[in-house]
PDB file of C-alpha atoms in Angstrom:
ATOM      1  CA  UNK A 851      20.262  10.667 -16.046  1.00 61.00           C
ATOM      2  CA  UNK A 852      17.255  11.143 -14.083  1.00 65.00           C
ATOM      3  CA  UNK A 853      15.141  10.384 -10.775  1.00 73.00           C
ATOM      4  CA  UNK A 854      14.264   6.720 -11.825  1.00 67.00           C
ATOM      5  CA  UNK A 855      11.260   4.912  -9.884  1.00 68.00           C
ATOM      6  CA  UNK A 856      11.789   1.681  -8.152  1.00 67.00           C
ATOM      7  CA  UNK A 857       8.492  -0.013  -6.461  1.00 68.00           C
ATOM      8  CA  UNK A 858      10.580  -2.804  -4.946  1.00 70.00           C
ATOM      9  CA  UNK A 859      12.517  -0.188  -3.047  1.00 72.00           C
ATOM     10  CA  UNK A 860       9.613   1.766  -2.602  1.00 67.00           C
ATOM     11  CA  UNK A 861       7.909  -1.431  -0.885  1.00 68.00           C
ATOM     12  CA  UNK A 862      11.104  -2.559   1.141  1.00 66.00           C
ATOM     13  CA  UNK A 863      11.498   1.111   2.924  1.00 65.00           C
ATOM     14  CA  UNK A 864       8.179   0.878   3.614  1.00 54.00           C
ATOM     15  CA  UNK A 865       7.774  -2.095   5.150  1.00 62.00           C
ATOM     16  CA  UNK A 866      11.467  -1.859   7.489  1.00 64.00           C
ATOM     17  CA  UNK A 867      10.083   1.883   8.457  1.00 60.00           C
ATOM     18  CA  UNK A 868       6.548   0.092   9.571  1.00 58.00           C
ATOM     19  CA  UNK A 869       8.471  -2.115  11.673  1.00 58.00           C
ATOM     20  CA  UNK A 870      10.816   0.473  13.214  1.00 58.00           C
ATOM     21  CA  UNK A 871       8.270   3.055  13.826  1.00 55.00           C
ATOM     22  CA  UNK A 872       5.767   0.571  15.775  1.00 56.00           C
ATOM     23  CA  UNK A 873       6.714   2.683  18.963  1.00 49.00           C
ATOM     24  CA  UNK A 874       5.485   5.758  17.571  1.00 52.00           C
ATOM     25  CA  UNK A 875       2.130   6.617  17.805  1.00 53.00           C
ATOM     26  CA  UNK A 876       2.549   8.880  14.487  1.00 53.00           C
ATOM     27  CA  UNK A 877       3.947   6.207  12.101  1.00 52.00           C
ATOM     28  CA  UNK A 878       1.915   7.177   8.894  1.00 78.00           C
ATOM     29  CA  UNK A 879       3.920  10.084   7.602  1.00 84.00           C
ATOM     30  CA  UNK A 880       7.230   7.935   8.356  1.00 84.00           C
ATOM     31  CA  UNK A 881       6.234   5.584   6.531  1.00 85.00           C
ATOM     32  CA  UNK A 882       4.950   7.426   3.608  1.00 86.00           C
ATOM     33  CA  UNK A 883       8.098   9.302   3.262  1.00 89.00           C
ATOM     34  CA  UNK A 884      10.316   6.696   3.527  1.00 88.00           C
ATOM     35  CA  UNK A 885       8.710   5.013   0.697  1.00 87.00           C
ATOM     36  CA  UNK A 886       8.747   7.953  -1.510  1.00 88.00           C
ATOM     37  CA  UNK A 887      12.734   8.517  -0.943  1.00 90.00           C
ATOM     38  CA  UNK A 888      13.348   4.999  -0.732  1.00 89.00           C
ATOM     39  CA  UNK A 889      11.288   4.472  -4.386  1.00 88.00           C
ATOM     40  CA  UNK A 890      13.250   7.507  -5.871  1.00 88.00           C
ATOM     41  CA  UNK A 891      16.549   6.090  -5.006  1.00 89.00           C
ATOM     42  CA  UNK A 892      17.467   9.378  -3.794  1.00 92.00           C
ATOM     43  CA  UNK A 893      21.208   9.696  -3.005  1.00 94.00           C
ATOM     44  CA  UNK A 894      20.804  13.070  -0.897  1.00 96.00           C
ATOM     45  CA  UNK A 895      18.516  13.224   1.491  1.00 95.00           C
ATOM     46  CA  UNK A 896      18.288  16.378   3.608  1.00 95.00           C
ATOM     47  CA  UNK A 897      15.832  17.216   6.221  1.00 92.00           C
ATOM     48  CA  UNK A 898      15.555  20.496   8.077  1.00 88.00           C
ATOM     49  CA  UNK A 899      15.306  19.124  11.624  1.00 78.00           C
ATOM     50  CA  UNK A 900      12.992  21.919  13.260  1.00 71.00           C
ATOM     51  CA  UNK A 901      13.104  21.929  17.851  1.00 63.00           C
ATOM     52  CA  UNK A 902       9.532  20.914  18.660  1.00 56.00           C
ATOM     53  CA  UNK A 903       8.289  20.363  15.221  1.00 48.00           C
ATOM     54  CA  UNK A 904      10.183  17.202  13.709  1.00 49.00           C
ATOM     55  CA  UNK A 905       9.267  13.769  14.752  1.00 60.00           C
ATOM     56  CA  UNK A 906      11.804  11.250  15.185  1.00 74.00           C
ATOM     57  CA  UNK A 907       9.618   8.795  13.699  1.00 80.00           C
ATOM     58  CA  UNK A 908      10.073  10.650  10.374  1.00 85.00           C
ATOM     59  CA  UNK A 909      14.238  10.866  10.816  1.00 86.00           C
ATOM     60  CA  UNK A 910      13.843   7.480  11.228  1.00 84.00           C
ATOM     61  CA  UNK A 911      11.806   6.712   8.200  1.00 87.00           C
ATOM     62  CA  UNK A 912      14.384   8.754   5.884  1.00 91.00           C
ATOM     63  CA  UNK A 913      17.235   7.246   7.138  1.00 89.00           C
ATOM     64  CA  UNK A 914      15.529   3.782   6.493  1.00 87.00           C
ATOM     65  CA  UNK A 915      15.350   4.809   2.821  1.00 90.00           C
ATOM     66  CA  UNK A 916      18.827   6.127   2.508  1.00 91.00           C
ATOM     67  CA  UNK A 917      20.295   3.039   3.749  1.00 88.00           C
ATOM     68  CA  UNK A 918      17.872   0.953   1.251  1.00 86.00           C
ATOM     69  CA  UNK A 919      19.014   3.616  -1.754  1.00 87.00           C
ATOM     70  CA  UNK A 920      22.528   3.063  -0.467  1.00 90.00           C
ATOM     71  CA  UNK A 921      22.399   7.187  -0.198  1.00 92.00           C
ATOM     72  CA  UNK A 922      23.184   9.582   2.068  1.00 93.00           C
ATOM     73  CA  UNK A 923      21.160  11.113   4.871  1.00 93.00           C
ATOM     74  CA  UNK A 924      22.121  14.693   6.050  1.00 93.00           C
ATOM     75  CA  UNK A 925      19.694  16.251   9.115  1.00 90.00           C
ATOM     76  CA  UNK A 926      20.184  19.792   9.965  1.00 88.00           C
ATOM     77  CA  UNK A 927      19.806  21.797  13.036  1.00 85.00           C
ATOM     78  CA  UNK A 928      19.807  25.338  14.313  1.00 82.00           C
ATOM     79  CA  UNK A 929      21.779  24.944  17.694  1.00 84.00           C
ATOM     80  CA  UNK A 930      23.325  22.254  20.055  1.00 87.00           C
ATOM     81  CA  UNK A 931      20.013  21.867  21.726  1.00 86.00           C
ATOM     82  CA  UNK A 932      17.907  20.429  18.372  1.00 84.00           C
ATOM     83  CA  UNK A 933      21.161  18.498  18.237  1.00 87.00           C
ATOM     84  CA  UNK A 934      21.306  16.353  21.405  1.00 88.00           C
ATOM     85  CA  UNK A 935      17.302  16.147  20.887  1.00 84.00           C
ATOM     86  CA  UNK A 936      17.678  14.441  17.697  1.00 84.00           C
ATOM     87  CA  UNK A 937      20.725  12.105  18.259  1.00 86.00           C
ATOM     88  CA  UNK A 938      19.206  10.889  21.539  1.00 85.00           C
ATOM     89  CA  UNK A 939      15.839  10.295  19.393  1.00 80.00           C
ATOM     90  CA  UNK A 940      17.459   8.208  16.773  1.00 81.00           C
ATOM     91  CA  UNK A 941      19.583   6.132  19.274  1.00 82.00           C
ATOM     92  CA  UNK A 942      15.997   5.561  21.031  1.00 79.00           C
ATOM     93  CA  UNK A 943      14.870   4.303  18.182  1.00 74.00           C
ATOM     94  CA  UNK A 944      17.821   1.800  17.824  1.00 77.00           C
ATOM     95  CA  UNK A 945      18.680   4.029  14.490  1.00 78.00           C
ATOM     96  CA  UNK A 946      22.105   5.579  13.493  1.00 81.00           C
ATOM     97  CA  UNK A 947      21.738   9.363  13.070  1.00 81.00           C
ATOM     98  CA  UNK A 948      22.771  11.032   9.871  1.00 82.00           C
ATOM     99  CA  UNK A 949      25.483  13.593   9.519  1.00 89.00           C
ATOM    100  CA  UNK A 950      24.221  16.218  11.927  1.00 89.00           C
ATOM    101  CA  UNK A 951      25.111  19.839  10.509  1.00 88.00           C
ATOM    102  CA  UNK A 952      24.846  22.564  12.688  1.00 87.00           C
ATOM    103  CA  UNK A 953      23.685  26.311  12.401  1.00 82.00           C
ATOM    104  CA  UNK A 954      21.307  28.288  10.274  1.00 79.00           C
ATOM    105  CA  UNK A 955      19.452  26.385   7.602  1.00 72.00           C
ATOM    106  CA  UNK A 956      19.860  28.544   4.987  1.00 74.00           C
ATOM    107  CA  UNK A 957      23.279  29.445   5.043  1.00 76.00           C
ATOM    108  CA  UNK A 958      23.964  25.450   5.995  1.00 80.00           C
ATOM    109  CA  UNK A 959      21.920  24.280   3.037  1.00 84.00           C
ATOM    110  CA  UNK A 960      23.884  26.052   0.402  1.00 81.00           C
ATOM    111  CA  UNK A 961      27.051  23.827   1.241  1.00 85.00           C
ATOM    112  CA  UNK A 962      25.397  21.064   0.234  1.00 89.00           C
ATOM    113  CA  UNK A 963      24.744  19.393  -3.556  1.00 92.00           C
ATOM    114  CA  UNK A 964      22.820  17.160  -5.669  1.00 94.00           C
ATOM    115  CA  UNK A 965      19.777  17.407  -3.040  1.00 95.00           C
ATOM    116  CA  UNK A 966      17.324  15.072  -4.840  1.00 94.00           C
ATOM    117  CA  UNK A 967      14.944  14.427  -1.667  1.00 96.00           C
ATOM    118  CA  UNK A 968      14.724  17.826   0.576  1.00 96.00           C
ATOM    119  CA  UNK A 969      12.593  17.457   3.880  1.00 94.00           C
ATOM    120  CA  UNK A 970      11.647  20.873   5.644  1.00 91.00           C
ATOM    121  CA  UNK A 971       9.057  21.480   8.229  1.00 87.00           C
ATOM    122  CA  UNK A 972       6.477  24.166   6.763  1.00 85.00           C
ATOM    123  CA  UNK A 973       6.527  26.202  10.467  1.00 82.00           C
ATOM    124  CA  UNK A 974      10.036  27.267   9.677  1.00 82.00           C
ATOM    125  CA  UNK A 975      10.435  31.195   9.283  1.00 83.00           C
ATOM    126  CA  UNK A 976      12.754  30.484   7.016  1.00 84.00           C
ATOM    127  CA  UNK A 977      11.032  27.685   4.758  1.00 86.00           C
ATOM    128  CA  UNK A 978      10.818  29.778   1.420  1.00 86.00           C
ATOM    129  CA  UNK A 979      14.479  30.668   1.840  1.00 87.00           C
ATOM    130  CA  UNK A 980      15.518  27.428   2.475  1.00 89.00           C
ATOM    131  CA  UNK A 981      14.190  26.084  -0.580  1.00 90.00           C
ATOM    132  CA  UNK A 982      15.609  28.725  -2.863  1.00 88.00           C
ATOM    133  CA  UNK A 983      18.759  28.210  -2.322  1.00 88.00           C
ATOM    134  CA  UNK A 984      19.262  24.782  -2.162  1.00 91.00           C
ATOM    135  CA  UNK A 985      21.133  22.959  -4.550  1.00 91.00           C
ATOM    136  CA  UNK A 986      18.920  20.208  -6.188  1.00 93.00           C
ATOM    137  CA  UNK A 987      20.188  17.632  -8.673  1.00 93.00           C
ATOM    138  CA  UNK A 988      20.217  17.920 -12.054  1.00 91.00           C
ATOM    139  CA  UNK A 989      18.373  14.414 -11.857  1.00 89.00           C
ATOM    140  CA  UNK A 990      15.561  16.287 -10.568  1.00 91.00           C
ATOM    141  CA  UNK A 991      14.293  16.152  -7.215  1.00 94.00           C
ATOM    142  CA  UNK A 992      11.186  15.823  -4.742  1.00 94.00           C
ATOM    143  CA  UNK A 993      10.545  18.598  -2.243  1.00 95.00           C
ATOM    144  CA  UNK A 994       8.289  18.121   0.952  1.00 94.00           C
ATOM    145  CA  UNK A 995       6.774  20.235   3.298  1.00 92.00           C
ATOM    146  CA  UNK A 996       6.041  18.941   6.545  1.00 89.00           C
ATOM    147  CA  UNK A 997       3.002  20.238   8.852  1.00 86.00           C
ATOM    148  CA  UNK A 998       1.950  22.183   5.728  1.00 88.00           C
ATOM    149  CA  UNK A 999      -1.205  23.601   7.467  1.00 85.00           C
ATOM    150  CA  UNK A1000       1.277  25.406   9.108  1.00 77.00           C
ATOM    151  CA  UNK A1001       2.889  27.532   6.735  1.00 75.00           C
ATOM    152  CA  UNK A1002       2.198  31.051   6.858  1.00 64.00           C
ATOM    153  CA  UNK A1003       2.468  32.048   3.341  1.00 64.00           C
ATOM    154  CA  UNK A1004      -0.717  32.944   1.506  1.00 64.00           C
ATOM    155  CA  UNK A1005      -1.620  31.456  -1.967  1.00 70.00           C
ATOM    156  CA  UNK A1006       1.937  29.135  -1.604  1.00 81.00           C
ATOM    157  CA  UNK A1007       2.912  27.996  -4.679  1.00 85.00           C
ATOM    158  CA  UNK A1008       6.430  25.698  -4.968  1.00 89.00           C
ATOM    159  CA  UNK A1009       7.151  27.647  -8.420  1.00 86.00           C
ATOM    160  CA  UNK A1010       7.118  30.722  -6.430  1.00 86.00           C
ATOM    161  CA  UNK A1011       9.885  29.810  -4.264  1.00 86.00           C
ATOM    162  CA  UNK A1012      12.236  27.597  -6.163  1.00 87.00           C
ATOM    163  CA  UNK A1013      15.193  29.222  -8.185  1.00 75.00           C
ATOM    164  CA  UNK A1014      15.552  29.424 -11.980  1.00 78.00           C
ATOM    165  CA  UNK A1015      17.302  26.479 -12.534  1.00 80.00           C
ATOM    166  CA  UNK A1016      14.431  24.178 -11.441  1.00 87.00           C
ATOM    167  CA  UNK A1017      10.529  23.873 -12.331  1.00 89.00           C
ATOM    168  CA  UNK A1018       7.703  22.171 -11.039  1.00 91.00           C
ATOM    169  CA  UNK A1019       6.175  19.218 -12.684  1.00 91.00           C
ATOM    170  CA  UNK A1020       3.499  18.123 -10.263  1.00 90.00           C
ATOM    171  CA  UNK A1021       2.699  18.672  -6.940  1.00 90.00           C
ATOM    172  CA  UNK A1022      -0.136  17.231  -4.452  1.00 90.00           C
ATOM    173  CA  UNK A1023      -1.231  17.872  -1.030  1.00 89.00           C
ATOM    174  CA  UNK A1024      -2.019  14.870   1.390  1.00 87.00           C
ATOM    175  CA  UNK A1025      -4.188  14.901   4.380  1.00 86.00           C
ATOM    176  CA  UNK A1026      -1.237  12.928   6.465  1.00 83.00           C
ATOM    177  CA  UNK A1027      -0.097  14.207   9.942  1.00 81.00           C
ATOM    178  CA  UNK A1028      -0.776  18.082   9.379  1.00 85.00           C
ATOM    179  CA  UNK A1029      -0.405  18.170   6.006  1.00 88.00           C
ATOM    180  CA  UNK A1030       2.634  16.775   3.232  1.00 89.00           C
ATOM    181  CA  UNK A1031       2.785  19.003   0.305  1.00 92.00           C
ATOM    182  CA  UNK A1032       5.140  17.000  -2.172  1.00 93.00           C
ATOM    183  CA  UNK A1033       6.372  18.322  -5.183  1.00 93.00           C
ATOM    184  CA  UNK A1034       8.531  17.002  -8.284  1.00 93.00           C
ATOM    185  CA  UNK A1035      10.376  19.309  -9.925  1.00 92.00           C
ATOM    186  CA  UNK A1036      12.966  18.542 -12.983  1.00 91.00           C
ATOM    187  CA  UNK A1037      16.319  20.746 -13.637  1.00 83.00           C
ATOM    188  CA  UNK A1038      15.668  23.240 -16.399  1.00 76.00           C
ATOM    189  CA  UNK A1039      17.410  22.411 -19.571  1.00 58.00           C
ATOM    190  CA  UNK A1040      17.400  18.494 -19.207  1.00 49.00           C
ATOM    191  CA  UNK A1041      14.487  16.635 -20.638  1.00 42.00           C
ATOM    192  CA  UNK A1042      12.633  14.107 -18.752  1.00 42.00           C
ATOM    193  CA  UNK A1043      10.022  11.248 -20.137  1.00 42.00           C
ATOM    194  CA  UNK A1044       8.284  11.865 -16.748  1.00 39.00           C
ATOM    195  CA  UNK A1045       5.009   9.850 -18.446  1.00 39.00           C
ATOM    196  CA  UNK A1046       7.125   6.377 -18.621  1.00 42.00           C
ATOM    197  CA  UNK A1047       9.473   6.597 -15.744  1.00 42.00           C
ATOM    198  CA  UNK A1048       6.239   7.896 -13.160  1.00 43.00           C
ATOM    199  CA  UNK A1049       4.063   5.766 -14.003  1.00 41.00           C
ATOM    200  CA  UNK A1050       3.694   3.728 -10.201  1.00 46.00           C
ATOM    201  CA  UNK A1051       1.519   4.419  -7.192  1.00 45.00           C
ATOM    202  CA  UNK A1052       1.932   4.181  -3.856  1.00 48.00           C
ATOM    203  CA  UNK A1053      -1.179   3.018  -1.295  1.00 48.00           C
ATOM    204  CA  UNK A1054      -0.789   4.373   1.920  1.00 46.00           C
ATOM    205  CA  UNK A1055      -3.018   3.711   4.577  1.00 46.00           C
ATOM    206  CA  UNK A1056      -3.096   5.752   7.726  1.00 49.00           C
ATOM    207  CA  UNK A1057      -2.445   3.713  10.883  1.00 48.00           C
ATOM    208  CA  UNK A1058      -4.892   5.737  13.101  1.00 51.00           C
ATOM    209  CA  UNK A1059      -7.779   6.812  11.229  1.00 50.00           C
ATOM    210  CA  UNK A1060      -7.635   3.959   8.720  1.00 48.00           C
ATOM    211  CA  UNK A1061      -8.359   6.200   5.676  1.00 48.00           C
ATOM    212  CA  UNK A1062      -6.531   5.081   2.491  1.00 46.00           C
ATOM    213  CA  UNK A1063      -4.490   7.531   0.387  1.00 45.00           C
ATOM    214  CA  UNK A1064      -2.871   7.003  -3.455  1.00 45.00           C
ATOM    215  CA  UNK A1065      -0.157   9.053  -4.502  1.00 47.00           C
ATOM    216  CA  UNK A1066       1.503   8.595  -7.883  1.00 47.00           C
ATOM    217  CA  UNK A1067       5.193   8.924  -7.786  1.00 49.00           C
TER     218      UNK A1067
END
């Protein structure tokens, strides 16, 4: 099996995230990521939370996508302070928190398997190691670098940080928030008919600027 795009699931996740994130000022990123995770019917969504960097809106969007896809949402935090920040923010938004794993992100991600949607903040110093050690699903996976403008690696390429079992099929950088760098990766050794399964498009309108962004799923 491989990741299969569902425009209906993407639409439902997007709409519900719009409704839930009305109380946030910066909801554009949350809506887009929720639509992507929901559209791909992600079964294991892993979010690497960065204290002071991640937004509650994005976490809410991923939680909604997981609920629509019948998937599992895991949030990794570095310490107890970050865990409390995350849990309190989710409760304030009226959304049940994800499963929370406390500890070093690199070590924590090794304990998770079949990840098909991974979101990591570009401001993290261990960004590359987290991606490299993540056990991605054999169905393929979507990788997201939030705040990509903060990434310190010069000449960054997804292929340079992935392990040998995965290969980049396509990637795109979107001017949403402080930058979203999104990559679709396939499992080496598994043949995927991407031209047939990824012929859908998502139109996203930034709530603040009014700009329209179109991304192919």
